[in-house]
CSV table of C-alpha atoms in Angstrom, one decimal:
chain,number,residue,atom,x,y,z
A,1,UNK,CA,31.4,-20.0,0.6
A,2,UNK,CA,29.3,-16.9,1.2
A,3,UNK,CA,25.9,-17.2,-1.7
A,4,UNK,CA,23.8,-14.9,-2.7
A,5,UNK,CA,21.4,-16.0,0.1
A,6,UNK,CA,23.7,-15.2,3.2
A,7,UNK,CA,24.3,-12.2,2.2
A,8,UNK,CA,20.7,-11.3,1.5
A,9,UNK,CA,19.8,-7.9,2.5
A,10,UNK,CA,15.5,-7.5,2.0
A,11,UNK,CA,14.2,-4.3,0.1
A,12,UNK,CA,12.4,-1.7,1.8
A,13,UNK,CA,8.9,-3.0,0.6
A,14,UNK,CA,6.1,-0.3,0.5
A,15,UNK,CA,2.1,-0.8,-1.1
A,16,UNK,CA,3.4,0.6,-3.8
A,17,UNK,CA,6.5,-1.9,-4.5
A,18,UNK,CA,4.5,-5.0,-2.6
A,19,UNK,CA,3.1,-7.0,-5.1
A,20,UNK,CA,6.7,-6.7,-7.3
A,21,UNK,CA,8.8,-7.4,-4.8
A,22,UNK,CA,6.9,-10.7,-3.5
A,23,UNK,CA,7.5,-12.4,-6.8
A,24,UNK,CA,11.0,-11.3,-7.6
A,25,UNK,CA,11.6,-12.8,-4.5
A,26,UNK,CA,10.5,-16.0,-5.1
A,27,UNK,CA,12.1,-16.3,-7.9
A,28,UNK,CA,15.6,-15.7,-6.0
A,29,UNK,CA,14.7,-18.2,-3.4
A,30,UNK,CA,13.9,-20.4,-6.5
A,31,UNK,CA,17.5,-20.6,-7.3
A,32,UNK,CA,18.7,-21.8,-3.8
A,33,UNK,CA,21.0,-18.5,-3.6
A,34,UNK,CA,23.1,-19.0,-6.4
A,35,UNK,CA,24.4,-15.2,-7.8
A,36,UNK,CA,22.3,-14.8,-10.8
A,37,UNK,CA,23.3,-11.9,-14.1
A,38,UNK,CA,20.2,-9.4,-13.8
A,39,UNK,CA,19.2,-7.1,-16.5
A,40,UNK,CA,17.5,-4.2,-15.7
A,41,UNK,CA,16.2,-2.5,-18.5
A,42,UNK,CA,14.9,0.8,-17.9
A,43,UNK,CA,16.2,1.0,-14.4
A,44,UNK,CA,17.1,4.4,-13.8
A,45,UNK,CA,18.2,5.5,-10.4
A,46,UNK,CA,18.5,1.9,-9.1
A,47,UNK,CA,15.6,1.4,-7.1
A,48,UNK,CA,15.4,-2.5,-8.2
A,49,UNK,CA,18.8,-2.9,-9.4
A,50,UNK,CA,20.5,-2.0,-6.0
A,51,UNK,CA,18.6,-3.7,-3.3
A,52,UNK,CA,18.9,-7.1,-5.9
A,53,UNK,CA,22.5,-6.0,-5.8
A,54,UNK,CA,22.6,-6.3,-1.8
A,55,UNK,CA,20.9,-9.3,-2.5
A,56,UNK,CA,24.6,-10.7,-3.9
A,57,UNK,CA,23.2,-10.7,-7.9
A,58,UNK,CA,25.0,-9.0,-10.6
A,59,UNK,CA,22.8,-6.1,-12.3
A,60,UNK,CA,23.4,-4.7,-15.3
A,61,UNK,CA,21.0,-1.6,-15.7
A,62,UNK,CA,20.1,-0.4,-19.3
A,63,UNK,CA,18.9,2.8,-19.5
A,64,UNK,CA,18.7,6.3,-21.6
A,65,UNK,CA,19.4,8.7,-19.2
A,66,UNK,CA,23.0,9.4,-18.0
A,67,UNK,CA,21.8,11.9,-15.3
A,68,UNK,CA,19.8,8.7,-14.1
A,69,UNK,CA,22.8,6.4,-14.8
A,70,UNK,CA,24.9,9.1,-13.0
A,71,UNK,CA,22.6,8.6,-9.8
A,72,UNK,CA,22.5,4.9,-9.7
A,73,UNK,CA,26.3,4.9,-9.6
A,74,UNK,CA,26.3,7.0,-6.9
A,75,UNK,CA,23.4,4.6,-5.1
A,76,UNK,CA,25.4,2.0,-5.9
A,77,UNK,CA,28.6,2.9,-4.3
A,78,UNK,CA,26.4,4.6,-1.1
A,79,UNK,CA,25.2,1.2,-0.9
A,80,UNK,CA,28.6,-0.9,-0.9
A,81,UNK,CA,27.5,-2.7,-4.1
A,82,UNK,CA,29.6,-0.6,-6.9
A,83,UNK,CA,31.6,-3.4,-7.9
A,84,UNK,CA,27.9,-5.8,-8.8
A,85,UNK,CA,25.6,-2.9,-11.0
A,86,UNK,CA,27.2,-1.9,-14.0
A,87,UNK,CA,25.6,1.1,-16.1
A,88,UNK,CA,24.8,1.0,-19.9
A,89,UNK,CA,23.3,3.8,-21.8
A,90,UNK,CA,21.4,2.3,-24.2
A,91,UNK,CA,17.6,1.4,-25.4
A,92,UNK,CA,15.3,-1.4,-24.8
A,93,UNK,CA,15.0,-2.6,-28.2
A,94,UNK,CA,19.1,-2.2,-28.6
A,95,UNK,CA,19.1,-4.7,-26.0
A,96,UNK,CA,21.3,-7.5,-28.5
A,97,UNK,CA,24.1,-5.0,-28.8
A,98,UNK,CA,23.9,-4.1,-25.2
A,99,UNK,CA,24.3,-7.6,-23.0
A,100,UNK,CA,25.0,-11.2,-24.6
A,101,UNK,CA,22.0,-13.1,-25.9
A,102,UNK,CA,20.9,-15.7,-23.5
A,103,UNK,CA,22.9,-14.5,-20.6
A,104,UNK,CA,20.4,-13.2,-18.0
A,105,UNK,CA,18.5,-15.3,-15.8
A,106,UNK,CA,16.1,-12.4,-14.7
A,107,UNK,CA,15.1,-9.3,-16.5
A,108,UNK,CA,13.3,-6.4,-15.4
A,109,UNK,CA,11.4,-4.1,-17.6
A,110,UNK,CA,9.3,-1.8,-15.5
A,111,UNK,CA,7.3,1.0,-17.1
A,112,UNK,CA,8.9,1.0,-20.5
A,113,UNK,CA,6.5,-0.6,-22.7
A,114,UNK,CA,3.8,2.3,-22.2
A,115,UNK,CA,6.6,5.0,-23.4
A,116,UNK,CA,8.7,3.1,-26.3
A,117,UNK,CA,8.3,3.6,-30.1
A,118,UNK,CA,8.1,-0.2,-30.9
A,119,UNK,CA,7.2,-2.8,-27.6
A,120,UNK,CA,6.7,-5.7,-29.4
A,121,UNK,CA,10.4,-4.8,-30.5
A,122,UNK,CA,11.6,-4.5,-26.7
A,123,UNK,CA,10.1,-7.8,-25.7
A,124,UNK,CA,11.9,-9.7,-28.5
A,125,UNK,CA,15.4,-8.2,-27.3
A,126,UNK,CA,14.5,-9.0,-23.9
A,127,UNK,CA,13.5,-12.1,-24.6
A,128,UNK,CA,16.8,-13.0,-26.9
A,129,UNK,CA,19.0,-11.4,-23.8
A,130,UNK,CA,16.9,-14.4,-21.6
A,131,UNK,CA,19.1,-18.2,-20.9
A,132,UNK,CA,16.4,-20.4,-21.4
A,133,UNK,CA,14.5,-21.0,-18.4
A,134,UNK,CA,15.1,-17.2,-17.4
A,135,UNK,CA,12.3,-14.9,-16.6
A,136,UNK,CA,11.3,-11.3,-17.1
A,137,UNK,CA,9.4,-9.1,-14.8
A,138,UNK,CA,7.0,-7.0,-17.0
A,139,UNK,CA,5.6,-3.7,-15.5
A,140,UNK,CA,2.7,-1.7,-17.0
A,141,UNK,CA,0.3,1.0,-16.8
A,142,UNK,CA,-2.9,0.2,-16.7
A,143,UNK,CA,-5.8,1.2,-18.5
A,144,UNK,CA,-8.8,0.7,-16.6
A,145,UNK,CA,-6.9,2.9,-13.5
A,146,UNK,CA,-6.3,5.5,-15.9
A,147,UNK,CA,-10.1,5.6,-17.0
A,148,UNK,CA,-11.2,5.5,-13.9
A,149,UNK,CA,-8.6,8.4,-12.5
A,150,UNK,CA,-9.7,10.6,-15.0
A,151,UNK,CA,-13.2,9.8,-14.2
A,152,UNK,CA,-13.5,10.8,-10.4
A,153,UNK,CA,-11.5,13.4,-11.3
A,154,UNK,CA,-14.2,14.9,-13.2
A,155,UNK,CA,-12.2,14.5,-16.9
A,156,UNK,CA,-14.7,12.6,-18.5
A,157,UNK,CA,-13.9,13.4,-22.1
A,158,UNK,CA,-10.3,12.4,-21.4
A,159,UNK,CA,-11.6,9.5,-19.8
A,160,UNK,CA,-13.5,8.4,-23.0
A,161,UNK,CA,-11.1,9.2,-25.4
A,162,UNK,CA,-8.3,6.9,-23.5
A,163,UNK,CA,-11.3,4.0,-22.8
A,164,UNK,CA,-11.9,4.5,-26.8
A,165,UNK,CA,-8.4,4.7,-28.3
A,166,UNK,CA,-7.2,1.1,-29.6
A,167,UNK,CA,-4.0,1.8,-27.3
A,168,UNK,CA,-5.1,3.4,-24.3
A,169,UNK,CA,-3.8,6.8,-25.4
A,170,UNK,CA,-5.7,10.0,-24.3
A,171,UNK,CA,-4.8,12.6,-26.5
A,172,UNK,CA,-1.9,15.0,-27.2
A,173,UNK,CA,-1.4,15.7,-24.1
A,174,UNK,CA,-1.0,12.2,-23.0
A,175,UNK,CA,2.7,11.6,-21.2
A,176,UNK,CA,2.1,7.8,-22.1
A,177,UNK,CA,2.0,6.1,-25.7
A,178,UNK,CA,-0.3,3.5,-24.4
A,179,UNK,CA,-1.7,1.4,-21.3
A,180,UNK,CA,-2.9,-2.0,-21.0
A,181,UNK,CA,-5.0,-4.4,-19.4
A,182,UNK,CA,-3.8,-8.3,-18.4
A,183,UNK,CA,-5.2,-9.7,-21.7
A,184,UNK,CA,-3.3,-7.1,-24.3
A,185,UNK,CA,-0.1,-7.2,-21.9
A,186,UNK,CA,-0.3,-11.1,-21.9
A,187,UNK,CA,-1.1,-11.5,-25.9
A,188,UNK,CA,2.2,-9.1,-26.6
A,189,UNK,CA,4.4,-11.7,-23.9
A,190,UNK,CA,2.9,-14.9,-25.5
A,191,UNK,CA,3.7,-13.3,-29.1
A,192,UNK,CA,7.0,-13.9,-28.3
A,193,UNK,CA,7.4,-17.1,-27.5
A,194,UNK,CA,7.5,-16.2,-23.0
A,195,UNK,CA,5.0,-18.4,-20.8
A,196,UNK,CA,3.4,-15.7,-18.7
A,197,UNK,CA,3.3,-17.5,-15.2
A,198,UNK,CA,1.4,-14.5,-12.9
A,199,UNK,CA,0.0,-11.4,-13.2
A,200,UNK,CA,-0.4,-9.2,-10.2
A,201,UNK,CA,-2.3,-5.6,-9.7
A,202,UNK,CA,0.4,-2.9,-8.2
A,203,UNK,CA,-1.0,-0.1,-6.2
A,204,UNK,CA,-4.9,-1.3,-6.5
A,205,UNK,CA,-5.8,1.4,-3.9
A,206,UNK,CA,-2.6,2.8,-2.8
A,207,UNK,CA,-3.1,5.9,-5.2
A,208,UNK,CA,-7.1,5.9,-4.4
A,209,UNK,CA,-6.4,6.8,-1.1
A,210,UNK,CA,-6.2,10.0,0.8
A,211,UNK,CA,-2.2,10.7,2.3
A,212,UNK,CA,-3.9,10.2,5.5
A,213,UNK,CA,-5.0,6.8,5.5
A,214,UNK,CA,-2.2,5.7,3.8
A,215,UNK,CA,0.0,7.3,6.1
A,216,UNK,CA,-2.0,6.3,9.4
A,217,UNK,CA,-1.8,2.4,9.0
A,218,UNK,CA,0.7,1.5,6.2
A,219,UNK,CA,1.2,-2.2,7.1
A,220,UNK,CA,-2.7,-2.8,7.0
A,221,UNK,CA,-2.5,-1.2,3.6
A,222,UNK,CA,0.5,-3.3,2.5
A,223,UNK,CA,-1.6,-6.6,3.8
A,224,UNK,CA,-4.5,-5.5,1.5
A,225,UNK,CA,-2.9,-4.5,-1.5
A,226,UNK,CA,-1.2,-8.2,-1.6
A,227,UNK,CA,-4.8,-9.4,-0.3
A,228,UNK,CA,-6.1,-8.0,-3.6
A,229,UNK,CA,-2.7,-8.1,-5.8
A,230,UNK,CA,-3.9,-11.5,-7.5
A,231,UNK,CA,-7.7,-11.2,-7.3
A,232,UNK,CA,-9.6,-9.6,-10.6
A,233,UNK,CA,-11.4,-7.5,-10.9
A,234,UNK,CA,-9.5,-6.0,-7.8
A,235,UNK,CA,-5.8,-6.6,-10.0
A,236,UNK,CA,-7.2,-5.1,-13.0
A,237,UNK,CA,-8.4,-1.4,-11.8
A,238,UNK,CA,-4.8,-1.2,-10.4
A,239,UNK,CA,-2.5,1.5,-11.6
A,240,UNK,CA,0.1,-1.0,-12.9
A,241,UNK,CA,0.0,-4.8,-13.8
A,242,UNK,CA,2.8,-6.5,-13.1
A,243,UNK,CA,3.7,-9.9,-15.3
A,244,UNK,CA,5.9,-12.4,-14.6
A,245,UNK,CA,7.1,-14.5,-17.4
A,246,UNK,CA,9.7,-17.1,-18.6
A,247,UNK,CA,11.4,-18.3,-21.6
A,248,UNK,CA,11.1,-22.2,-22.1
A,249,UNK,CA,14.3,-24.1,-21.6
A,250,UNK,CA,13.3,-25.6,-25.1
C-alpha cells in the first residue's frame, strides 16, 4: 500500500524557510508515513500546504482572502494534489465552525497572530481543533529584529516607539498590530495548555545581508541559518520566531 512516506516530495527549502521545514519534517517522520490531517490557518496561496499535500497529507487551508484561496486552488491543481487540498474562507478565531474539533494532527499558524484582533482567541481555537497529541507550528514577527532593523536604517524614533510599546507596535503607520519575543510568544501558547517543545529563529541573518552576499553562496547561508536558529542570542534577533508546541494527551 502506498503511504505518505513513499510519496514524500521534499519542499524547495531556502534560508528563509529552512528552520521551519526542519521542524516540520521531524514531525512528519515521527508519524512514520501515516497520512496526517493538517490545517493551515492563514495559509494563503499554499507555500506550505501544497508541499505537505505532495508529501501525502490532507491539508485544509483557512484564509480570509478569496483571491489567495483561488491562487491556492490553481497551485494545488498544477502540482497534481488538488484532491488533497481543501480551501476554506474564514478567520482563525472562527476555526471551531470551519474545522471539526479535535480532528487535526498538525496545525500551521504562520504570520497570523501579529495581525488578528485577539491572538488569544485564535490560539484557543487552534488548540481546540488539535487532537490530543497533535502539534502546532506558530510563526510570529520578532520585536527585536524590527527594532534593530529600524535603528540601523536611521529610523530611531520608530525604533524607540516599537521597543517601548507593550505589544511591539510602532504607531499608526505600522502594518502589524504586535510583535513577540520568545517569552511572550511562549506564554501565549502555554496559556491555553499547549506545551512548547522548540523555539527557533527564522531568517536570523538573511534579511540583514546584501542581496549579492545571499546570492553568492546560498548553501553556506542556509547552513549558517540552521546552525544559528536555536542559539540565543542569534535566535532572538531573527526576523521571525518559530515555536513548535503540542496539545497534551491528557
